[in-house]
XYZ file of C-alpha atoms in Angstrom:
644
model
C 0.242 0.204 -0.169
C 1.719 3.585 -0.640
C 1.700 6.428 1.217
C -0.585 8.213 0.594
C -0.850 12.287 0.835
C -1.287 13.015 4.565
C 1.113 10.523 5.875
C 4.802 11.551 6.403
C 6.895 8.201 5.793
C 9.165 7.022 9.027
C 12.342 6.572 6.976
C 14.160 3.072 7.485
C 17.169 4.795 8.411
C 15.934 6.925 10.971
C 14.811 3.841 12.591
C 17.422 1.672 12.005
C 19.833 4.365 13.260
C 17.726 3.966 16.836
C 18.453 0.003 16.896
C 21.872 -0.061 19.111
C 20.087 2.288 21.535
C 17.450 0.218 21.826
C 19.056 -3.077 21.959
C 21.071 -1.511 25.108
C 18.117 -0.700 26.876
C 17.025 -4.794 26.226
C 19.892 -5.540 27.512
C 20.652 -4.246 30.604
C 19.779 -0.648 32.652
C 19.158 0.299 36.121
C 15.854 1.494 37.122
C 14.670 2.389 40.885
C 10.796 2.188 40.258
C 8.988 5.392 41.904
C 5.273 4.716 41.607
C 5.082 0.552 40.926
C 6.022 -1.893 43.818
C 7.696 -5.128 42.326
C 5.928 -8.384 41.834
C 8.357 -10.252 44.642
C 10.456 -12.011 42.137
C 13.612 -12.786 43.669
C 16.917 -11.628 41.416
C 18.674 -14.448 39.395
C 21.304 -15.489 41.783
C 24.850 -14.750 40.421
C 28.237 -17.105 41.971
C 31.533 -15.186 41.412
C 32.727 -18.814 39.357
C 29.750 -19.339 38.000
C 27.445 -17.912 35.089
C 23.849 -17.907 34.794
C 23.889 -17.183 30.762
C 23.045 -20.183 29.216
C 25.837 -22.567 28.352
C 24.922 -22.413 24.173
C 22.860 -19.391 23.119
C 22.390 -18.203 19.346
C 22.086 -15.393 18.154
C 18.842 -13.643 16.995
C 18.896 -13.193 13.609
C 19.547 -9.788 12.869
C 19.793 -8.935 16.815
C 23.036 -7.582 18.347
C 23.550 -9.048 21.330
C 26.711 -8.054 23.207
C 26.100 -7.177 27.048
C 27.239 -3.768 28.796
C 24.613 -4.197 31.386
C 25.913 -3.935 35.171
C 24.585 -7.668 36.740
C 22.051 -5.481 39.300
C 20.128 -4.132 36.424
C 17.041 -5.293 34.093
C 18.047 -7.515 31.678
C 14.821 -8.193 29.643
C 17.075 -10.358 26.798
C 17.829 -12.998 29.665
C 14.372 -12.980 30.893
C 12.891 -13.312 27.449
C 15.729 -16.495 27.051
C 14.424 -17.756 30.701
C 10.773 -18.493 29.566
C 11.440 -21.840 28.247
C 13.430 -23.012 31.046
C 16.835 -24.902 30.269
C 16.553 -24.805 26.779
C 20.232 -23.646 25.755
C 18.692 -22.352 22.029
C 16.678 -19.475 21.308
C 13.040 -20.584 20.069
C 11.162 -18.976 17.515
C 8.593 -17.364 19.889
C 11.475 -15.662 21.735
C 13.080 -14.503 18.812
C 10.091 -12.797 17.891
C 9.602 -11.008 21.090
C 13.148 -9.522 21.114
C 13.170 -8.857 17.483
C 9.703 -6.941 17.634
C 10.433 -5.336 21.165
C 13.212 -3.547 19.639
C 12.024 -2.845 16.048
C 9.117 -1.279 18.920
C 11.964 0.520 20.689
C 13.729 2.310 18.029
C 9.924 3.066 15.615
C 8.842 5.142 19.252
C 12.590 6.629 19.274
C 12.142 7.751 16.177
C 8.641 9.226 16.674
C 9.781 11.188 19.510
C 12.788 12.598 17.178
C 10.219 13.867 14.842
C 8.220 15.005 17.551
C 10.943 16.757 18.749
C 11.927 18.589 16.026
C 8.192 19.005 15.305
C 7.625 20.692 18.443
C 10.604 22.968 19.321
C 11.476 20.747 21.644
C 15.245 19.411 19.826
C 16.414 23.271 19.914
C 14.796 23.701 23.647
C 17.089 20.630 24.673
C 19.876 21.873 22.807
C 19.991 25.053 25.155
C 19.254 23.435 28.136
C 22.254 20.850 27.559
C 24.790 24.373 26.701
C 23.090 25.975 30.164
C 21.564 28.289 28.159
C 17.811 28.101 28.308
C 15.646 30.819 29.731
C 13.717 30.746 32.815
C 10.798 32.189 31.127
C 10.826 28.690 28.921
C 11.373 26.050 31.344
C 8.044 25.120 31.956
C 7.096 25.042 28.186
C 10.454 22.293 28.280
C 8.982 20.313 31.190
C 5.743 20.291 29.238
C 7.206 19.183 25.958
C 9.237 16.300 27.442
C 6.088 15.272 29.046
C 4.091 15.254 26.011
C 7.570 13.268 24.077
C 7.329 10.306 26.994
C 3.677 9.633 26.417
C 4.109 9.862 22.671
C 6.880 7.703 23.047
C 5.607 5.059 25.238
C 2.437 5.024 23.010
C 3.893 4.162 20.131
C 6.084 1.264 21.862
C 3.133 -0.186 23.287
C 1.358 1.083 20.080
C 4.191 -1.142 17.616
C 4.360 -3.987 20.352
C 1.091 -5.166 20.179
C 0.952 -4.613 16.459
C 4.316 -6.804 15.526
C 3.254 -9.439 17.654
C -0.350 -9.673 16.714
C 0.394 -12.917 14.235
C 1.965 -14.547 17.133
C -0.857 -14.558 19.528
C -2.878 -17.620 20.485
C -5.437 -18.488 22.185
C -3.792 -18.210 25.357
C -4.665 -15.605 27.707
C -2.619 -13.670 30.608
C -4.241 -10.863 33.146
C -1.423 -8.912 34.169
C -3.411 -6.212 35.924
C -3.012 -1.977 35.403
C 0.583 -1.085 34.365
C 1.672 1.522 36.621
C 5.434 2.618 36.334
C 4.439 5.359 33.162
C 6.932 8.542 34.155
C 6.367 11.448 32.242
C 10.194 13.428 33.075
C 11.545 12.334 29.521
C 11.604 9.880 27.300
C 14.521 7.588 28.122
C 13.295 7.164 31.749
C 9.423 6.703 30.756
C 10.762 3.641 28.545
C 13.046 2.801 31.328
C 10.587 2.234 33.565
C 8.082 0.950 31.262
C 10.749 -1.702 30.065
C 11.724 -2.178 34.229
C 7.451 -2.962 35.121
C 7.504 -5.536 31.794
C 10.283 -7.535 33.320
C 8.963 -7.919 36.488
C 4.940 -9.313 34.707
C 7.255 -11.774 32.440
C 8.966 -12.688 35.434
C 5.620 -12.928 37.619
C 2.907 -14.177 34.912
C 5.782 -16.451 32.628
C 5.756 -19.704 33.895
C 5.665 -21.300 30.546
C 6.984 -20.397 26.857
C 3.315 -20.238 25.573
C 2.464 -17.653 27.971
C 5.236 -14.943 26.995
C 3.741 -13.561 23.556
C -0.078 -12.927 25.091
C 2.088 -11.299 28.533
C 3.621 -9.043 26.208
C 1.069 -8.492 24.390
C -1.147 -7.972 27.278
C 1.176 -5.270 28.693
C 1.720 -3.229 25.394
C -2.400 -3.203 25.243
C -2.705 -1.750 29.293
C 0.499 0.769 28.646
C -1.436 2.460 25.765
C -5.124 2.576 27.324
C -3.085 3.724 30.661
C -0.806 6.587 28.590
C -4.064 7.862 26.388
C -5.926 8.501 29.841
C -2.835 10.507 31.121
C -2.787 12.505 27.643
C -5.987 13.474 27.829
C -4.842 16.093 30.600
C -1.819 16.713 28.468
C -0.602 19.554 26.878
C 1.562 20.349 23.885
C 0.795 17.126 22.176
C -0.305 18.936 18.954
C 2.767 17.527 17.311
C 2.083 14.237 17.814
C -2.006 13.993 17.550
C -1.913 16.499 14.750
C 0.422 13.830 12.134
C 0.174 10.319 11.013
C 3.436 8.577 10.325
C 3.382 5.651 7.906
C 6.269 2.655 8.108
C 6.122 1.185 5.113
C 8.408 -2.107 5.752
C 5.719 -3.432 8.663
C 2.323 -2.029 6.940
C 1.806 0.177 10.145
C 0.534 3.690 10.432
C 0.736 5.691 13.778
C -1.954 7.876 14.258
C -1.974 9.538 17.515
C -3.313 7.330 20.617
C -5.154 5.450 18.442
C -4.040 1.572 18.483
C -3.456 0.052 15.069
C -4.574 -3.244 14.849
C -2.559 -5.884 12.328
C -5.040 -5.789 9.208
C -6.171 -9.626 9.565
C -9.172 -11.307 9.254
C -10.692 -13.705 11.581
C -11.321 -17.238 10.105
C -15.042 -18.123 10.499
C -16.359 -21.783 11.286
C -20.335 -20.568 11.677
C -22.613 -22.282 8.758
C -23.454 -19.684 6.415
C -27.042 -19.402 5.095
C -27.965 -18.157 1.802
C -30.896 -15.803 1.429
C -33.199 -17.778 -0.756
C -32.763 -19.835 2.979
C -34.417 -17.044 5.144
C -37.890 -17.761 4.560
C -40.087 -14.582 6.002
C -38.299 -11.600 7.869
C -38.750 -9.870 4.466
C -37.363 -5.958 5.071
C -34.523 -7.379 7.441
C -33.192 -9.634 4.955
C -33.515 -6.851 2.333
C -31.411 -4.702 4.763
C -29.011 -6.623 5.473
C -28.238 -7.478 2.088
C -27.932 -4.256 1.102
C -25.902 -3.601 4.056
C -23.324 -6.481 3.263
C -22.680 -4.917 -0.245
C -22.963 -1.185 1.008
C -19.424 -2.017 3.204
C -17.871 -3.141 0.318
C -17.797 0.206 -1.241
C -15.253 0.946 1.699
C -12.045 2.804 0.098
C -8.757 1.697 2.101
C -6.938 4.641 1.024
C -9.654 7.123 1.876
C -10.629 5.005 5.225
C -13.864 6.147 4.400
C -17.509 4.603 2.680
C -19.228 6.537 -0.025
C -22.730 5.560 1.997
C -21.258 7.307 4.923
C -20.844 10.081 2.895
C -23.841 10.234 1.150
C -26.033 8.927 3.838
C -27.914 5.915 4.175
C -24.744 4.166 6.061
C -26.133 1.645 8.493
C -23.377 1.478 11.236
C -26.093 -0.077 14.614
C -29.248 -2.001 13.778
C -30.901 -3.880 16.291
C -32.783 -7.082 14.951
C -35.827 -8.177 17.622
C -38.715 -11.244 17.662
C -39.389 -13.491 19.213
C -37.820 -16.815 19.982
C -36.907 -18.593 16.837
C -37.718 -16.381 14.323
C -34.961 -16.300 12.516
C -32.258 -13.892 13.972
C -29.303 -16.007 14.369
C -30.493 -17.619 10.497
C -30.089 -13.502 9.601
C -26.227 -13.227 10.981
C -25.127 -16.580 9.167
C -26.314 -14.893 6.232
C -25.028 -11.299 6.417
C -21.706 -12.718 7.131
C -21.493 -15.257 4.947
C -22.239 -12.254 1.948
C -19.388 -10.080 3.176
C -17.175 -13.184 4.011
C -18.187 -14.135 0.455
C -17.605 -10.643 -1.072
C -14.021 -10.201 1.097
C -12.811 -13.087 -0.393
C -13.345 -12.494 -4.271
C -12.414 -8.489 -3.420
C -9.327 -9.821 -1.132
C -10.167 -7.543 1.472
C -9.677 -8.817 5.080
C -13.240 -9.156 6.938
C -13.244 -9.672 10.763
C -16.465 -10.850 12.303
C -17.198 -10.712 16.010
C -19.718 -11.743 18.299
C -20.028 -10.546 22.189
C -21.720 -13.257 23.950
C -22.438 -13.663 27.670
C -19.350 -14.962 28.499
C -17.537 -11.851 27.738
C -19.073 -10.713 31.055
C -16.504 -11.514 33.985
C -16.778 -11.032 37.778
C -13.536 -9.313 38.099
C -13.835 -5.719 38.286
C -13.540 -3.812 34.923
C -12.700 -6.638 32.796
C -16.311 -6.854 31.570
C -15.636 -2.795 30.460
C -11.989 -3.928 28.924
C -13.526 -6.810 27.133
C -16.229 -4.228 25.350
C -13.622 -2.332 24.321
C -11.416 -4.874 22.694
C -14.011 -6.143 20.855
C -15.363 -2.137 19.629
C -11.532 -1.276 18.477
C -11.408 -5.214 16.568
C -14.637 -4.521 14.632
C -13.680 -0.968 14.016
C -10.578 -1.055 12.874
C -9.984 0.396 9.487
C -8.013 -2.008 8.332
C -10.482 -4.298 8.091
C -14.195 -4.989 6.513
C -16.245 -5.421 10.449
C -19.222 -7.307 10.989
C -19.774 -7.414 15.151
C -22.832 -8.846 16.649
C -24.218 -8.653 20.249
C -26.844 -11.379 20.879
C -29.034 -11.669 23.683
C -27.797 -7.780 24.658
C -30.666 -7.752 27.141
C -28.660 -10.612 28.782
C -25.275 -8.454 28.410
C -25.838 -4.714 28.429
C -27.757 -3.926 31.896
C -30.330 -1.007 31.918
C -28.889 1.933 34.097
C -30.283 1.875 37.823
C -31.282 -2.064 37.891
C -29.786 -3.521 40.847
C -30.562 -6.533 39.208
C -27.867 -5.747 36.480
C -24.638 -6.815 37.441
C -21.606 -4.675 37.944
C -19.936 -5.970 34.550
C -23.043 -5.666 32.736
C -23.340 -2.165 33.415
C -19.528 -1.806 32.351
C -20.472 -3.189 29.013
C -24.073 -0.622 28.575
C -21.122 2.228 28.939
C -18.841 1.207 26.262
C -21.396 0.890 24.171
C -23.130 3.855 24.444
C -19.775 5.560 23.983
C -18.757 3.762 21.006
C -22.190 3.870 18.624
C -23.382 7.743 19.859
C -20.621 8.789 21.850
C -18.891 12.528 21.550
C -15.619 10.611 19.959
C -17.270 8.530 17.523
C -16.241 8.136 13.969
C -18.153 6.515 11.289
C -15.548 5.375 8.561
C -17.903 2.984 7.296
C -16.273 -0.076 6.863
C -18.079 -2.006 9.631
C -21.774 -2.037 10.878
C -22.722 -3.585 14.353
C -25.936 -5.653 15.284
C -27.582 -5.770 18.269
C -30.226 -8.929 18.325
C -32.501 -9.600 21.691
C -35.352 -11.557 22.357
C -36.487 -8.960 24.315
C -35.601 -5.384 23.446
C -37.834 -3.830 25.870
C -35.223 -5.156 28.548
C -32.477 -3.001 26.917
C -31.577 0.256 28.532
C -33.400 2.835 26.773
C -30.321 4.997 25.521
C -28.834 2.041 24.311
C -31.696 1.346 22.301
C -31.912 4.094 20.500
C -28.024 3.792 19.730
C -29.600 1.531 17.164
C -30.026 3.743 13.692
C -31.802 1.093 12.210
C -35.006 -1.591 13.421
C -35.032 -4.937 12.123
C -38.152 -6.680 13.046
C -37.533 -10.558 13.171
C -40.396 -11.814 13.202
C -39.945 -15.254 10.669
C -42.530 -16.879 8.783
C -45.977 -14.945 8.196
C -47.754 -15.979 5.679
C -49.066 -19.515 4.514
C -46.734 -19.624 1.685
C -43.599 -18.926 4.211
C -44.827 -21.699 6.148
C -45.132 -24.196 2.575
C -41.372 -22.379 1.907
C -39.818 -22.997 4.785
C -41.495 -26.392 5.681
C -40.077 -27.620 2.025
C -36.637 -25.997 2.842
C -35.721 -27.593 6.345
C -37.127 -31.154 4.845
C -34.210 -31.076 2.537
C -34.200 -33.748 -0.604
C -34.816 -37.152 0.936
C -38.570 -37.874 0.441
C -40.806 -38.151 -1.835
C -43.458 -36.211 -1.047
C -44.860 -33.781 -3.562
C -45.137 -30.050 -3.512
C -48.492 -29.812 -4.537
C -50.121 -26.540 -5.995
C -47.484 -24.452 -4.402
C -44.740 -22.204 -6.469
C -41.933 -22.522 -4.318
C -39.899 -19.700 -2.966
C -42.057 -16.807 -5.018
C -43.349 -15.497 -1.960
C -39.837 -14.612 -1.223
C -39.235 -12.901 -4.431
C -37.242 -9.820 -2.080
C -38.245 -7.098 -4.282
C -41.848 -8.235 -4.236
C -42.146 -9.020 -0.671
C -40.094 -5.602 1.106
C -42.628 -3.628 -0.794
C -45.336 -4.767 0.246
C -43.977 -4.690 3.821
C -43.117 -1.167 2.882
C -46.713 -0.401 2.085
C -47.884 -2.156 5.198
C -46.574 0.798 7.109
C -48.349 3.242 5.816
C -50.401 3.193 8.476
C -49.193 1.973 12.147
C -49.364 -1.200 13.276
C -49.630 -1.147 17.119
C -52.394 -0.424 18.724
C -51.255 2.977 20.645
C -49.696 4.418 17.617
C -52.611 4.092 15.459
C -55.004 6.104 18.004
C -51.828 8.661 17.796
C -52.041 8.955 13.630
C -55.511 9.002 13.425
C -56.240 11.688 15.627
C -53.359 13.667 14.161
C -54.179 12.818 10.174
C -58.520 14.383 11.539
C -56.943 17.242 12.619
C -54.321 18.253 9.961
C -55.499 16.256 7.020
C -53.269 14.041 4.899
C -49.396 13.912 5.724
C -47.816 15.825 2.972
C -45.874 18.281 4.350
C -43.092 19.174 7.083
C -45.018 20.761 8.689
C -47.638 17.964 9.289
C -45.315 15.476 9.502
C -43.660 17.321 12.249
C -46.900 17.810 14.354
C -47.401 14.092 14.095
C -44.110 13.427 14.964
C -44.999 15.823 18.202
C -47.928 13.823 19.072
C -46.300 10.862 19.159
C -43.749 12.311 21.623
C -46.530 13.705 23.876
C -47.646 9.888 23.782
C -44.377 8.570 24.671
C -41.627 10.841 26.262
C -38.787 8.681 25.398
C -39.648 9.359 21.833
C -36.785 12.342 21.544
C -34.442 14.275 19.241
C -32.122 11.192 18.465
C -35.619 8.654 17.750
C -35.975 11.574 14.552
C -32.552 11.176 13.315
C -32.617 7.754 13.138
C -35.791 8.486 11.091
C -34.437 10.305 8.513
C -31.551 7.883 8.778
C -33.725 5.350 7.723
C -35.239 7.733 4.914
C -32.006 8.463 3.575
C -31.425 4.391 3.734
C -34.394 4.189 1.776
C -33.144 7.215 -0.959
C -30.673 4.338 -1.405
C -32.824 1.756 -1.852
C -31.402 -0.349 -4.336
C -28.560 -3.046 -4.055
C -25.312 -2.472 -5.294
C -25.574 -4.869 -8.993
C -24.183 -8.525 -8.192
C -21.587 -8.350 -10.882
C -19.707 -5.608 -8.992
C -19.042 -7.702 -6.030
C -18.345 -10.337 -8.459
C -15.946 -8.580 -10.651
C -13.878 -5.597 -8.279
C -12.683 -3.751 -11.146
C -16.066 -2.643 -12.233
C -16.102 -0.795 -8.583
C -14.544 -2.310 -5.636
C -11.165 -1.000 -6.602
C -12.392 2.321 -8.692
C -11.159 5.613 -7.157
C -12.842 6.950 -4.149
C -15.052 9.965 -5.984
C -15.517 7.552 -8.905
C -17.496 5.157 -6.505
C -19.391 8.119 -5.172
C -20.517 8.945 -8.530
C -21.709 5.526 -8.942
C -23.312 5.098 -5.871
C -25.509 9.067 -6.214
C -26.406 8.424 -9.608
C -27.977 5.098 -8.341
C -30.066 7.364 -5.400
C -33.962 7.428 -5.693
C -35.688 10.449 -4.322
C -37.190 10.786 -1.017
C -40.940 10.829 -0.728
C -43.331 11.476 1.552
C -44.674 7.974 1.799
C -40.792 6.878 2.448
C -41.123 9.123 5.778
C -44.392 8.634 6.980
C -43.288 4.278 6.734
C -40.347 5.171 8.555
C -41.789 7.005 11.573
C -44.390 4.415 11.615
C -41.803 1.655 11.118
C -39.573 2.981 14.445
C -41.890 4.886 16.433
C -44.316 1.111 16.114
C -41.079 -0.582 17.665
C -40.747 1.834 20.578
C -44.277 1.658 20.968
C -44.469 -2.141 20.777
C -41.341 -2.453 23.326
C -42.916 0.220 25.836
C -46.171 -1.933 25.655
C -44.102 -5.168 26.610
C -42.264 -3.460 29.180
C -45.453 -2.245 31.353
C -46.746 -5.712 30.262
C -43.905 -7.453 31.978
C -43.848 -4.615 34.968
C -47.687 -5.496 35.370
C -47.455 -9.370 35.861
C -44.519 -8.976 37.900
C -46.496 -6.796 40.153
C -49.709 -8.933 40.271
C -47.048 -11.817 40.668
C -45.843 -9.895 44.042
C -49.816 -9.173 45.257
C -50.831 -12.548 45.161
C -47.283 -14.056 47.051
C -48.132 -11.217 49.400
C -51.753 -12.165 49.702
C -50.747 -16.162 50.056
C -48.169 -15.207 52.433
C -51.193 -13.167 54.615
C -53.169 -15.663 54.409
C -51.241 -18.443 55.513
C -49.974 -16.202 58.465
C -53.844 -15.559 59.902
C -54.356 -19.230 59.420
C -50.867 -19.671 62.091
C -52.294 -17.331 64.457
C -56.179 -18.979 64.428
């Protein structure tokens, strides 16, 4: 991938000149901890006549291993070599960690050097060294040193995690928080970090299989801690306002945003074809459109024309009774995107956040949720994230029955889906699925920009189709008088489904609709539609400005009421490999005008779902109250009988 105009190339010679300093730090240095406490690990025993190094140590390819460290210092190379017991040879995993850390240190030092030159810190360093730094510049000097330290630490953690990601296994290591984050200057900051990493390897790496997971876990924790510190630090503009490209590693450094290796996930799920999804016409149609929308993403611009033109679905909620086809819908959409990406050669990453990600360890559930979000958001992949049974995973705020882990997950999802820092690039989408959406926190549910009612087969034809599909071919039972799958012809079925929303489907909303229509007549102007929206809000106070935004987004999706042609997916040269501007023009040419009917239908669809959730929620609350009253009445009766 070539360097684009908004990137600065971090030249290889500027990185490699820091290799010697990087190896020096890995080989040995002294550090007295200021913040963190040691892990209680005894230092390696050293006797005057017996060496503690291995009988033979192979030279790691490309890594200088001359020792200049004092014996009492931090020796990371030795620590890494000791991860597999007494094997005298350096293993591939150990070599990968050593080379990855040396490379990460060198890149971090090179970025620090760039930051110093761009911010004026380099000149201040020279003045300070000569004793010529003016008094009125000393405060700025200290602030810039701290900013450089934060930048260097984050780049180190970022690069380590990125370079070692391909070597990660299913093994996980919990290391706790990183504490020794020092900001006096870049070198001291790196010494403190490497000292703590040495402590963590000693405490948590009991076998070689835990080495890479431990180092990666440390890198992730370091990035999170440094990014948090950076929120209150100043003079970071020269770092956050620039992007560096390391071509040899295919790495882009973008401020405090973690880089992710552009690696797709290997899917083992059973994919479903669209004709195997019976009923659910609108949900199926929108999922098929969204699958193709994702493929319009431009990896050079890191933006999707649909996100710029309007109509891209970043978050959606699929709700319906158990057994109506939510899992089948997920399998269909994941299969479509997976196949499209295979043709185009794009990395595809699918990830599901399930109930097993809720952890009793304080803060761990939130960390799991953040990792899930970051993996799917990765701008170097096409991503699809699902949260199945979200009513069990994300707790309602204020609900005392929700665990602390569920509350953490709710907070993370709310910030990620519609927070101050949410950026919709159009490379990924998140689907929330639930049998009981009324149990989902109202604010989180409203962050679902689109609603997919997954109601399963509805008509006689649907039930014949699903029976024939599931029966398979190992029988001789005649089909009878029926055109198989004719009812599943998507265009006609969707048109019928949308037309059905010309009037509300929920009784409570229908009352509002009829009342407003009786007052203003046919809803054919913005003013009349606004009157209808206000009447809905008066009937349900939860119908807020966010609901209006979701409705207008859905209308824009309807303006994109077309599927990208199948041949565009089959032959990438026709569309996928075109320039960003060309793709945008091709999409814009397919747009259809927005009509009053579209707006009314989308208002009724969205508001109908909210009324449906409210009715279910109220009914559940009433049933629980009735059960409580019956229990109390029975308890009182038994109590009085006992008294008698």
